[in-house]
Coordinates of C-alpha atoms and ligand atoms in Angstrom, one line a residue:
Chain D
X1 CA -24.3 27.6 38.3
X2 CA -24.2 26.4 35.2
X3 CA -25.3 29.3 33.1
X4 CA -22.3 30.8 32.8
X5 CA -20.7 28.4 31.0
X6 CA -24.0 28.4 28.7
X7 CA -24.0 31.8 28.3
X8 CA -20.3 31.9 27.3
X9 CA -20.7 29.1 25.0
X10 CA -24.0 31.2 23.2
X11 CA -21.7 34.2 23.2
X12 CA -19.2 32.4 21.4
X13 CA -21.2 30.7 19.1
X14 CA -23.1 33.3 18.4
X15 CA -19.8 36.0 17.8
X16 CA -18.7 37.4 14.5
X17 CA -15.6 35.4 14.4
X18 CA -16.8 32.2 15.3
X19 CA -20.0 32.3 12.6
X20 CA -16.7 33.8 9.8
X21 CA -15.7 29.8 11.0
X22 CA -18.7 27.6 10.8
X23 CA -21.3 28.1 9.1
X24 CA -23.6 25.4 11.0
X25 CA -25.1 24.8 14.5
X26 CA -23.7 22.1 17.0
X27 CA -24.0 18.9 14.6
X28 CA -27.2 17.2 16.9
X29 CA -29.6 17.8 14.1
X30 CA -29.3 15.6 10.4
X31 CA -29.2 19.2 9.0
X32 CA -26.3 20.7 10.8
X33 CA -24.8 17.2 10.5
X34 CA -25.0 17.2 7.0
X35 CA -23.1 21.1 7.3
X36 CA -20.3 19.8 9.1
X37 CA -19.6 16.9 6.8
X38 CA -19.9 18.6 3.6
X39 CA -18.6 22.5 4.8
X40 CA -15.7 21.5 5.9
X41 CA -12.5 20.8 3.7
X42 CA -11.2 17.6 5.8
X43 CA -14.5 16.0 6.1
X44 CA -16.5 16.0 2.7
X45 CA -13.8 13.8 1.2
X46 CA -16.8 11.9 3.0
X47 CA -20.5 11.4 1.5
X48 CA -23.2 12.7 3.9
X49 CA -24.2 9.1 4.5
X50 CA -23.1 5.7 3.8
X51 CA -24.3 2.1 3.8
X52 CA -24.4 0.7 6.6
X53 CA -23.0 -2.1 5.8
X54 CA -19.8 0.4 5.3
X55 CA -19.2 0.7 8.6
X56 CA -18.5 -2.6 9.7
X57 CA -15.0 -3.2 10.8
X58 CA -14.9 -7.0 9.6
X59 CA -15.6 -5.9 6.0
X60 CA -12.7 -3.5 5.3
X61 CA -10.8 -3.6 8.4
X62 CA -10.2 0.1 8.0
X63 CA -7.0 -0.9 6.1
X64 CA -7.6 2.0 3.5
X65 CA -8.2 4.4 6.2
X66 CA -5.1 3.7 8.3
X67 CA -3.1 3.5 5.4
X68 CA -4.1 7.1 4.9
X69 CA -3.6 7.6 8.5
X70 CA -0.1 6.1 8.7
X71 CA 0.7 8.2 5.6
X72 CA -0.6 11.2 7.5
X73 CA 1.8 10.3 10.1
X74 CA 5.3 9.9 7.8
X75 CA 4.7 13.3 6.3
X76 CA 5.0 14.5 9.6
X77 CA 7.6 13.0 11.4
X78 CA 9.0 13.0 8.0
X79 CA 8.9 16.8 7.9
X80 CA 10.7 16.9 11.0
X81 CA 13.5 14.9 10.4
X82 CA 14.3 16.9 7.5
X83 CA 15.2 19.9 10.1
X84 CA 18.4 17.5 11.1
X85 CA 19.2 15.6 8.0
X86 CA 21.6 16.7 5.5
X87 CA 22.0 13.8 2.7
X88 CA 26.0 13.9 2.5
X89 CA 28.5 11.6 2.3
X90 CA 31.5 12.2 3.6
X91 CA 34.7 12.2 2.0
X92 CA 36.7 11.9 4.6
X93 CA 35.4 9.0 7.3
X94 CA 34.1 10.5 10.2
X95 CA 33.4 13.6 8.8
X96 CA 29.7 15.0 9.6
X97 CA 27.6 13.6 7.0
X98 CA 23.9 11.8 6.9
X99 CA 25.0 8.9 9.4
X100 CA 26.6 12.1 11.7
X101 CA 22.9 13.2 12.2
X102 CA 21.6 10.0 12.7
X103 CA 23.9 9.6 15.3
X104 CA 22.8 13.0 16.4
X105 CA 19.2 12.5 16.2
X106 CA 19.5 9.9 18.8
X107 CA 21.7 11.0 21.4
X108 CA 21.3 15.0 21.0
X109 CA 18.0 15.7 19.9
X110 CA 15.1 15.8 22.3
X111 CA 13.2 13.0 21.3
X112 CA 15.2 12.6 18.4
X113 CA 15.5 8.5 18.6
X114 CA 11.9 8.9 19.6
X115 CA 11.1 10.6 16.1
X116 CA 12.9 8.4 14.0
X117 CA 11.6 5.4 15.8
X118 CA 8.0 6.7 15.2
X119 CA 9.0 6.9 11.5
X120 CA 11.0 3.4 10.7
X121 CA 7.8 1.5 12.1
X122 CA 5.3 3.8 10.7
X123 CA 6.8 2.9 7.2
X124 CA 6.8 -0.6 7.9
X125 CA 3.4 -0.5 9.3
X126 CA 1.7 1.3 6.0
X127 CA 3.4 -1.4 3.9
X128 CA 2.4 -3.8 6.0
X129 CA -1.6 -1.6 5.8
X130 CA -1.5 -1.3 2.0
X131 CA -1.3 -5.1 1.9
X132 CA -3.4 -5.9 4.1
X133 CA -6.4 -3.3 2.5
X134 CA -5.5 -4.7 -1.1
X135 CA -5.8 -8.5 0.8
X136 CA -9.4 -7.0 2.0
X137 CA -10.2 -5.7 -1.7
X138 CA -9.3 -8.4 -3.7
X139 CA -11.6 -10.9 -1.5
X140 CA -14.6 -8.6 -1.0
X141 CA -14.2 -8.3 -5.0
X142 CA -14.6 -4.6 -4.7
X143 CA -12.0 -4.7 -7.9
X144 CA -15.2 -5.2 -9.8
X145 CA -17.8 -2.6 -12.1
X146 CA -17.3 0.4 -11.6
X147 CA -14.5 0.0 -9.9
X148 CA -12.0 -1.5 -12.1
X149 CA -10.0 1.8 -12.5
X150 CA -9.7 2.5 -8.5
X151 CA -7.7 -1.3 -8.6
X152 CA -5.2 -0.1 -11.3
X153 CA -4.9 3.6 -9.1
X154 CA -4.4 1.1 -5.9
X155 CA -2.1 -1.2 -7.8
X156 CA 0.3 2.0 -8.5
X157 CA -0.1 3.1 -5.0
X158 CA 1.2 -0.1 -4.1
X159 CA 4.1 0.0 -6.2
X160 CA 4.5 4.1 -5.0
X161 CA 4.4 2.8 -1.5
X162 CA 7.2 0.2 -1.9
X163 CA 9.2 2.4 -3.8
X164 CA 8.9 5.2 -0.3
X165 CA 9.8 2.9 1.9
X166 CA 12.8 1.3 -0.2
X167 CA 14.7 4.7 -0.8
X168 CA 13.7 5.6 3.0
X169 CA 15.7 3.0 3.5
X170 CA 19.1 4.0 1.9
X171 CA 19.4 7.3 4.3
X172 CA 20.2 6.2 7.3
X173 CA 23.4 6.0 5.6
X174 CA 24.8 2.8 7.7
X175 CA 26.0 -0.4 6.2
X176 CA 22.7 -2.0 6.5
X177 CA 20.8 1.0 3.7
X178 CA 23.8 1.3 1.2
X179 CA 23.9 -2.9 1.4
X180 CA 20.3 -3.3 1.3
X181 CA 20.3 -1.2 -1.6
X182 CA 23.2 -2.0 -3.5
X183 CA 21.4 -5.9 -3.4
X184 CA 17.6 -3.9 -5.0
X185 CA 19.8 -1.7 -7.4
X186 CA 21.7 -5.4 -8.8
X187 CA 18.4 -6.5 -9.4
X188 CA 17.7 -3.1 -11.4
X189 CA 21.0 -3.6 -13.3
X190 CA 19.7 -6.9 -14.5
X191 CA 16.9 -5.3 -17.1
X192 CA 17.1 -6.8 -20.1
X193 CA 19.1 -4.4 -22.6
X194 CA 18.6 -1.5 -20.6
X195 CA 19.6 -2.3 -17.5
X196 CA 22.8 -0.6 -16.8
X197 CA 21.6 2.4 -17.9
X198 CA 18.7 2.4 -15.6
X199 CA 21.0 1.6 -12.6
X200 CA 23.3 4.9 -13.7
X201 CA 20.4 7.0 -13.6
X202 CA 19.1 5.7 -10.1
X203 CA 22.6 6.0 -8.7
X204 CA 24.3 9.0 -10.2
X205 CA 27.4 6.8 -10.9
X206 CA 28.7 2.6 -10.7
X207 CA 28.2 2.2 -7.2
X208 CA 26.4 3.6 -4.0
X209 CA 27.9 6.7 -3.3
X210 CA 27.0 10.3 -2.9
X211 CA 25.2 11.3 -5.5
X212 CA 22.9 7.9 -5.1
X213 CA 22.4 9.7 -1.5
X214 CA 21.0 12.7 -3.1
X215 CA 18.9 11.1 -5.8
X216 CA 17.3 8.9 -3.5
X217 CA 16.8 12.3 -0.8
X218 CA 14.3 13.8 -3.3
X219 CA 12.9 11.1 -4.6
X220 CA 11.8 10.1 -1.2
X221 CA 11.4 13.4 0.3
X222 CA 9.6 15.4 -2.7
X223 CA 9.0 13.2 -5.5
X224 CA 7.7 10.1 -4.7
X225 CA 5.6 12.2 -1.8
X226 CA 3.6 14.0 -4.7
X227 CA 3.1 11.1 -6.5
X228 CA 1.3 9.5 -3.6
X229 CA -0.6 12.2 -3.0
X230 CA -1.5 12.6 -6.3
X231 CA -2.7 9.1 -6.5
X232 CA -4.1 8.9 -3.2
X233 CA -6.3 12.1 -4.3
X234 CA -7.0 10.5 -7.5
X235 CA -8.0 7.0 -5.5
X236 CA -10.4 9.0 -2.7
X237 CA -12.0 10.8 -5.5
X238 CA -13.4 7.7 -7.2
X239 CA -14.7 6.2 -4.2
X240 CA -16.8 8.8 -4.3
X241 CA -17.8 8.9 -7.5
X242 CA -17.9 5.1 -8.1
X243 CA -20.9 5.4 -4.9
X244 CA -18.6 4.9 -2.1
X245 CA -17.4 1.5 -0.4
X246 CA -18.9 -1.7 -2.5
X247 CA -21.2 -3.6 -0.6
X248 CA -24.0 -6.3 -2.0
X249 CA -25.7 -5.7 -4.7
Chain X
X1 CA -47.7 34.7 -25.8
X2 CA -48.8 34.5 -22.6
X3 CA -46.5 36.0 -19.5
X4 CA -45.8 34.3 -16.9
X5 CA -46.8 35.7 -13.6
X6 CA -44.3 36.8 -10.6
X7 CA -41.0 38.6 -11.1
X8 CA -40.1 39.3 -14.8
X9 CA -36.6 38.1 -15.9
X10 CA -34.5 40.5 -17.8
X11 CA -34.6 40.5 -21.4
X12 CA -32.5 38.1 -23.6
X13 CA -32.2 35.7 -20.2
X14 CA -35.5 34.2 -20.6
X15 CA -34.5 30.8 -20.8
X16 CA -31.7 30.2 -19.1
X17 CA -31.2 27.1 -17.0
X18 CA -29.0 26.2 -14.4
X19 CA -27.3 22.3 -13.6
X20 CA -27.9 21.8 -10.6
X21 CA -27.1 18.1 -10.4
X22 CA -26.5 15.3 -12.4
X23 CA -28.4 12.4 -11.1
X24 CA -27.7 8.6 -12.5
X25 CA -30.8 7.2 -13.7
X26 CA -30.5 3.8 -11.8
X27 CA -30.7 6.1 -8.4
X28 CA -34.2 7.1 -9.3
X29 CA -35.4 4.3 -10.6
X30 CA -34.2 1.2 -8.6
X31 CA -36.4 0.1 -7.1
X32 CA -34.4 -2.0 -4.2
X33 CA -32.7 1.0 -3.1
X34 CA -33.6 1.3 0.7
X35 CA -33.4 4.3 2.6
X36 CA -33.2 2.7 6.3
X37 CA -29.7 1.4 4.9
X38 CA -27.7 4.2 5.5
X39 CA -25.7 6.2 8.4
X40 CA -25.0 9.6 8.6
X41 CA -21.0 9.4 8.5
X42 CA -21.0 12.6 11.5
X43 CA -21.4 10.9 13.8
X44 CA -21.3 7.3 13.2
X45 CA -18.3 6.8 10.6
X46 CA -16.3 9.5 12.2
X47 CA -16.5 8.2 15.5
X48 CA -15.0 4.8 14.5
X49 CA -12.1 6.8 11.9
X50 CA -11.3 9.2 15.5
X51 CA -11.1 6.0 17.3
X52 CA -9.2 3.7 14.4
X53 CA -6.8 7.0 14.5
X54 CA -6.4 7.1 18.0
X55 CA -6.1 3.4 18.8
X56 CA -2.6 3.1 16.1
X57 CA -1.2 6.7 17.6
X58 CA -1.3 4.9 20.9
X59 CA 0.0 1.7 19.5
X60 CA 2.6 4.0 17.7
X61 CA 4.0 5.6 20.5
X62 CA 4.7 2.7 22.3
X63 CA 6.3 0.8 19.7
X64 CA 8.6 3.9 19.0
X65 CA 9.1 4.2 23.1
X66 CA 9.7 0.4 23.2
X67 CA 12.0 -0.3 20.2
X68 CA 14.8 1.5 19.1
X69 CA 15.2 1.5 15.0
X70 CA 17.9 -0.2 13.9
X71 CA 21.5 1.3 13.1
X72 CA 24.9 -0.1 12.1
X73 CA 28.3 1.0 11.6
X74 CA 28.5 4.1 8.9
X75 CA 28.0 3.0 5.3
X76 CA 31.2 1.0 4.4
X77 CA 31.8 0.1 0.3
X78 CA 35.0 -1.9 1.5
X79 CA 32.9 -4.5 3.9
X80 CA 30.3 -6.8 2.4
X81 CA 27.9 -8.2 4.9
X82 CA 27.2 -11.7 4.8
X83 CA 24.2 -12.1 3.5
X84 CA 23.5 -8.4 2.2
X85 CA 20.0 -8.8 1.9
X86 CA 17.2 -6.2 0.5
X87 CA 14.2 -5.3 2.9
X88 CA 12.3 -7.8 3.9
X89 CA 9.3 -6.7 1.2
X90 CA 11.9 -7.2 -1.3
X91 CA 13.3 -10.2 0.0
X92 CA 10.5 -12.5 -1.7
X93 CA 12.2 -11.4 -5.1
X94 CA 15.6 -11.9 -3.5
X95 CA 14.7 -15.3 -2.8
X96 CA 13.7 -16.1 -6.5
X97 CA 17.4 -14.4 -7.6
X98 CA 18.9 -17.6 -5.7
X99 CA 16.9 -19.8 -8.2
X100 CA 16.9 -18.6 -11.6
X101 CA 18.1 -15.6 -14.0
X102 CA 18.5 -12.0 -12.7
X103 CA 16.7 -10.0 -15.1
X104 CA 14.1 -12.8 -14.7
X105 CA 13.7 -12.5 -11.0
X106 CA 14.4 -8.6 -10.2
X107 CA 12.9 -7.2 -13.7
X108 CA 10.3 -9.3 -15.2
X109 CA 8.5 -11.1 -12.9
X110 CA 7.9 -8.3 -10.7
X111 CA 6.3 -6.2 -13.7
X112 CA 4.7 -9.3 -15.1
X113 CA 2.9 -9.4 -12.0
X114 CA 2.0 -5.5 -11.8
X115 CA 0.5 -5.8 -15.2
X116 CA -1.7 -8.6 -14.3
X117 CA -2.7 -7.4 -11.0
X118 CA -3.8 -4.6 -13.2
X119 CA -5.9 -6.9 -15.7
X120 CA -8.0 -8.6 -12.8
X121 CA -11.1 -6.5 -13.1
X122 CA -10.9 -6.4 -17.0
X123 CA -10.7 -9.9 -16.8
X124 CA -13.3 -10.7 -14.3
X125 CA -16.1 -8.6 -15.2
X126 CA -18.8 -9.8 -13.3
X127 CA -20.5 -7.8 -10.7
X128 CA -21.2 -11.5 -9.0
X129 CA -20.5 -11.2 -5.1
X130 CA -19.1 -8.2 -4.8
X131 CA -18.8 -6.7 -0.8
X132 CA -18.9 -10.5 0.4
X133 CA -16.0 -11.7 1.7
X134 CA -14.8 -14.2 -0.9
X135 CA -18.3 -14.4 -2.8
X136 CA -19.6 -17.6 -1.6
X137 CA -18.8 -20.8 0.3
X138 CA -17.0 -22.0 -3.0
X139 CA -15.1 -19.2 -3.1
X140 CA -14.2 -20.1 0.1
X141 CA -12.9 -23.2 -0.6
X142 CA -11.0 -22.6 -3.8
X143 CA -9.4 -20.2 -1.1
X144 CA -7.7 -23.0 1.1
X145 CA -7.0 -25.4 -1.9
X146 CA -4.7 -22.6 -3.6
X147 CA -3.1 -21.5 -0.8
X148 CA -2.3 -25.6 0.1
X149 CA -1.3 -26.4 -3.7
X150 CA 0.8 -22.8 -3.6
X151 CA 2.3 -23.2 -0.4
X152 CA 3.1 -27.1 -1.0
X153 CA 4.5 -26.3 -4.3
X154 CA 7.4 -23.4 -3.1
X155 CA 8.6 -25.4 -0.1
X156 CA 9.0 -28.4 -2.2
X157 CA 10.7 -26.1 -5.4
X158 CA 13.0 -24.7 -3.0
X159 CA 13.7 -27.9 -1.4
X160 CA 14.4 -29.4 -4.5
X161 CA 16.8 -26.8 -5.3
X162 CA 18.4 -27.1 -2.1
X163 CA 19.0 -30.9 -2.5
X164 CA 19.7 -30.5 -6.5
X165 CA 22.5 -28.1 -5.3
X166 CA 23.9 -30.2 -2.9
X167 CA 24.1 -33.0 -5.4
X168 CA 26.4 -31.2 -7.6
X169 CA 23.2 -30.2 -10.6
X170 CA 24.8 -26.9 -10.8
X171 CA 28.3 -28.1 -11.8
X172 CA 27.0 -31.1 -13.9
X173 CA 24.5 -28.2 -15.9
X174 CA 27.3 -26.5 -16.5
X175 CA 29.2 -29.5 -18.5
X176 CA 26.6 -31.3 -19.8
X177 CA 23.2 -28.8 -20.6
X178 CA 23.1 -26.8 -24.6
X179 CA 24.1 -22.8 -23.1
X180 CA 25.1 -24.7 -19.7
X181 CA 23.7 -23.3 -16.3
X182 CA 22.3 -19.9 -17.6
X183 CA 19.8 -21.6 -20.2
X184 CA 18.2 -24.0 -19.1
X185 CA 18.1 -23.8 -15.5
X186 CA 18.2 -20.2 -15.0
X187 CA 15.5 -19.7 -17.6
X188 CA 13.6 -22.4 -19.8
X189 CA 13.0 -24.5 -16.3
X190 CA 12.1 -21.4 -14.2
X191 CA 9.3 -20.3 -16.9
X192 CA 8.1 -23.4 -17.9
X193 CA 7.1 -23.8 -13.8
X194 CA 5.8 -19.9 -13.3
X195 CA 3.6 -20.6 -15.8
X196 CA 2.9 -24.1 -15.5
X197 CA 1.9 -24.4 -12.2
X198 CA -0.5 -21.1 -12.2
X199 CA -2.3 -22.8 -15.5
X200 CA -2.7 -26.7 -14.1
X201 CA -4.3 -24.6 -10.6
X202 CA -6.8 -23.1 -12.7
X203 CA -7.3 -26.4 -14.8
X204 CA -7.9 -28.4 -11.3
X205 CA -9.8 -25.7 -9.8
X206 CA -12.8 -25.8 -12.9
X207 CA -12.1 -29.7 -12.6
X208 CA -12.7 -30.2 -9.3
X209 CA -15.2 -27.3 -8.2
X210 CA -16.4 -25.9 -11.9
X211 CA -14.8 -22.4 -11.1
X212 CA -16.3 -19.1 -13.1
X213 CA -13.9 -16.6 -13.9
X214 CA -13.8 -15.1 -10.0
X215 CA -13.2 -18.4 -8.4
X216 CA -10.5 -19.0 -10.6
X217 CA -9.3 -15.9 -10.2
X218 CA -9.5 -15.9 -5.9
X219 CA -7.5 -19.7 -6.7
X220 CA -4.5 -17.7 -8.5
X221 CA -4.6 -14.6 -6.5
X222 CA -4.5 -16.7 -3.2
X223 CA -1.7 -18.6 -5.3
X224 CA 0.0 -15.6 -5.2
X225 CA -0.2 -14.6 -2.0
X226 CA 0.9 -17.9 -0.5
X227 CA 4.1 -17.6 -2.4
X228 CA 4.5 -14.5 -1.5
X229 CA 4.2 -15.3 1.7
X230 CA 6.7 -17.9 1.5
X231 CA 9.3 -17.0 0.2
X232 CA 9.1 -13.6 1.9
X233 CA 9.6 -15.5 5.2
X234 CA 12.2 -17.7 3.7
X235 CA 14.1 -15.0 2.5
X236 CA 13.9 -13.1 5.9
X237 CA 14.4 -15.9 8.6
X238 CA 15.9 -19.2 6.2
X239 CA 18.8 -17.4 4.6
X240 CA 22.2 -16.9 6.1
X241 CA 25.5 -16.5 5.5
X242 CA 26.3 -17.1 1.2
X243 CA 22.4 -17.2 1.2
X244 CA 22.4 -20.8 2.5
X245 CA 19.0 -22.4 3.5
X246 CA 19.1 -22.6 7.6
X247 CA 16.1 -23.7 9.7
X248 CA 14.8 -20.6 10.7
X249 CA 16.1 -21.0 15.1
X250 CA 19.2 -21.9 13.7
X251 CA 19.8 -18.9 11.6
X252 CA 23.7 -17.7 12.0
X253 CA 24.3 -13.9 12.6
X254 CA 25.4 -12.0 9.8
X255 CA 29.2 -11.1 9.4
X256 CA 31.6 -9.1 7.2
Ligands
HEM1 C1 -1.3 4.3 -0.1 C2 -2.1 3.3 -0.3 C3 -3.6 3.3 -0.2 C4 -4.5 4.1 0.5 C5 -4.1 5.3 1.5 C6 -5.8 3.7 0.2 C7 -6.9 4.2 0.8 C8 -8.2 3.7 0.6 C9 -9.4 4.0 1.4 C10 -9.4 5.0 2.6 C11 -10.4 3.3 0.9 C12 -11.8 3.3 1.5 C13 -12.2 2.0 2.0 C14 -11.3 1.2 2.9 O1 -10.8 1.9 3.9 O2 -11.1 0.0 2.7 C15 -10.0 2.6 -0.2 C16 -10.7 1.8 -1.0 C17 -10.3 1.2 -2.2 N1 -8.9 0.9 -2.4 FE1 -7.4 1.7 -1.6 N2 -5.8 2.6 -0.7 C18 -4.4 2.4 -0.9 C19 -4.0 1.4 -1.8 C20 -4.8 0.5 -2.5 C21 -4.3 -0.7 -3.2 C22 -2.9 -1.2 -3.2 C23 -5.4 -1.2 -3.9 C24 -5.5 -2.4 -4.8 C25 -4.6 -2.8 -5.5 C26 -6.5 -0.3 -3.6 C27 -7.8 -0.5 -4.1 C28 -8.9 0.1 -3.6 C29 -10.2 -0.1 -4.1 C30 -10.6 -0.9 -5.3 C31 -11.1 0.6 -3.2 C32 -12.6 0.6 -3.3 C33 -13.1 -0.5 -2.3 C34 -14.5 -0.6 -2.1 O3 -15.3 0.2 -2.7 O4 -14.9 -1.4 -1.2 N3 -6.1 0.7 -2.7 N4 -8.6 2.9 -0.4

């Protein structure tokens, strides 16, 4: 009975197409483990090995990793969004604008209120991850040589992450996001000597209006985005290089 | 000259080398470094990264099935809530707004902060204890005295202003204080503390338990977090209407 399902599976494996694909056997053997770590673009942002002592879930909690993973998720409910959300604001009340599709998102869309849902607690979650895996780095004093430089990369990523969630937070376009961030962009305002200045640019004008709308659309959809990934590529790198997770010396 | 035997390279590439690898020279030559130490990450790490993944989609899904994300009337520059507050990660700094200068609270301690956070390992250079939770038992226990001393320190401050408030300090500043409220209060006072109190915690902490630079360091990094903590939780569930203290089951709604 059951060699035909072998015999299928040693036809596929052993097809043109399938060998264009992967370049190793079934990953039983350290060899062809090895293969499908370090042949495939996903997986070799991981050694071969590690430590041991690397894979216990006390010691970094997988904060780092779920951090990545929640960021994973953001960029792709994120990306879907984007197919309802225009960032206008009306003119005229009641006119379609951002708030419109919000609206629309959760009582026309299938699974519209579903998708945003998935993406307003994903975004608090990672803030709530990044903490928590900077809590877990400070104490395990992985901060320390070689790593010093990895910190100040984390540190920014912190700052990036804060930044993503806060001018998340203005589209919604309701009177909690144009509040919420009329009280962060005061706070702006208040730099010494160049604060007004700094709020203009931000805002695209004196107060929360339209053109803050768009500013903040691109910087959270596109700019800020980059950044992260540019960081987080940066930060991932020099794990690597700095000889993966700190453990005991 | 003598040739080598086997196949003959071609002329004028006689010597060429390839890098193949750099290899540190502590990896060769350490002599602690134990080969029984390691996993291969397919399958071991992977298996718990799948299951870490997995695990939060789940949890995800059900949060997002279970809890709608918030949404209020459209966007409305004619109607103020009371309180208008920030999100809750930026309500910490909110909070300190309520007790000294603006540019203070929003502006510079926020970057003050960032640029130390980026100092630490420059400062502490050691290699002592690192990949142990909190280095050592001392560690430990400069942990729970700094979060105690920090934690002690905000309630009171923000109880003091509370009750200061109350008795009219603002108003009497005002008349009687050199630059009235915005000098002293809103700035000499709120410095002299931020940097006070951080400085007397290290002092105590190589007093009472001889700190080195990382236990001193865990003492004002846990010092940090506790207030962070604090106030954060102050801001979110303390603060109501005019941003007036409220027990936190007491908290009325907000309102236009
Ligand atoms: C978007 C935010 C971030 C992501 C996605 C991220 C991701 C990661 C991951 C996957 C690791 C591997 C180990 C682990 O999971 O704990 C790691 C390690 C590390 N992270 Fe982050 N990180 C972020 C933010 C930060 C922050 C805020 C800091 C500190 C200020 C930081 C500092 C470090 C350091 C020093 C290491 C090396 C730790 C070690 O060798 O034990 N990272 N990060």
């Amino acid at each position: 009975m059951l060699e035909v399902p072998a015999q299928v599976w040693q036809k596929v494996k052993t097809n043109y197409i399938w060998r264009s694909l992967f370049r190793h056997g079934y990953p039983d053997s350290r060899k062809n483990q090895s293969l499908a770590v370090f042949t495939n673009v996903f997986l070799h942002l991981h050694p071969v090995k590690v430590r041991r002592h690397a894979l216990a879930i006390p010691y970094t909690w997988c904060m780092g990793g779920l951090s990545f993973f929640l960021f994973l998720v953001l960029t792709l409910t994120g990306t879907l969004l984007m197919f309802y959300y225009h960032p206008v604001s009306a003119a005229v009340p009641g006119a379609d604008d951002a708030y419109q599709d919000i609206k629309d998102l959760e009582t026309v869309v299938i699974f519209g209120q579903f998708l945003r849902n998935m993406h307003r607690w994903a975004a608090h979650g990672m803030v709530i991850t990044v903490f928590l895996h900077m809590i877990r780095v400070f104490y395990t004093g992985s901060y320390k040589p070689p790593r010093e430089f990895n910190w100040v990369v984390g540190t920014l990523l912190f700052v990036v992450t804060l930044v993503l969630s806060y001018t998340g937070y203005l589209l919604p376009w309701d009177q909690l996001a144009i509040w919420a961030v009329t009280v962060g962009m005061n706070m702006v305002g208040a730099t010494p000597f160049v604060g007004d200045e700094v709020r203009f640019l931000f805002l695209g004008g004196f107060e929360v209006g339209g053109n803050a709308l768009l500013r903040f659309y691109v910087l959270h959809c596109v700019a800020l985005p980059v950044i992260a990934g540019f960081l987080m590529a940066i930060h991932f790198w020099r794990i690597r290089k700095d000889g993966g997770i700190s453990g005991p010396l | 000259m003598t040739v080598p035997r086997g196949p003959q390279p071609f002329p004028g590439q006689e010597k060429r080398l390839r890098l193949l690898a750099f290899v540190r020279q502590d990896s060769i030559v350490r002599v602690d470094k134990r080969v029984e130490d390691t996993a291969m990450v397919w399958p071991h790490l992977l298996v718990i990264e799948f299951i870490a993944a997995m695990v939060w989609a789940l949890g995800l899904f059900v949060v997002a099935a279970l809890f709608n994300a918030p949404l209020m009337d459209r966007a409305n520059v004619d109607r103020t809530p009371n309180p208008s507050k920030a999100p809750w990660y930026f309500l910490n700094l909110q909070e300190l707004l309520l007790h000294m200068n603006a540019a203070l609270a929003g502006v510079i301690v926020p970057t003050a902060w960032i640029v130390f956070m980026m100092t630490i390992p420059y400062i502490d250079r050691s290699r002592e204890g690192v990949g142990v939770w909190f280095t050592s038992q001392k560690g430990k226990t400069v942990a729970v005295f700094s979060a105690v001393y920090s934690t002690v320190l905000t309630v009171g401050l923000v109880a003091a202003d509370f009750f200061l408030k109350k008795a009219g300090y603002a108003e009497w500043a005002t008349a009687h204080l050199p630059g009235g409220k915005l000098i002293i209060p809103d700035v000499v006072i709120p410095v002299l503390v931020m940097l006070i109190l951080p400085v007397v915690l290290v002092v105590l902490l190589k007093r009472l338990y001889q700190a080195n630079t990382r236990e001193w360091m865990i003492g004002v990094w846990t010092g940090f977090l506790a207030t962070y903590v604090v106030l954060t939780f102050i801001g979110t569930s303390m603060r109501g209407p005019g941003m007036d203290l409220f027990a936190p089951w007491a908290l009325p709604p907000t309102h236009d």
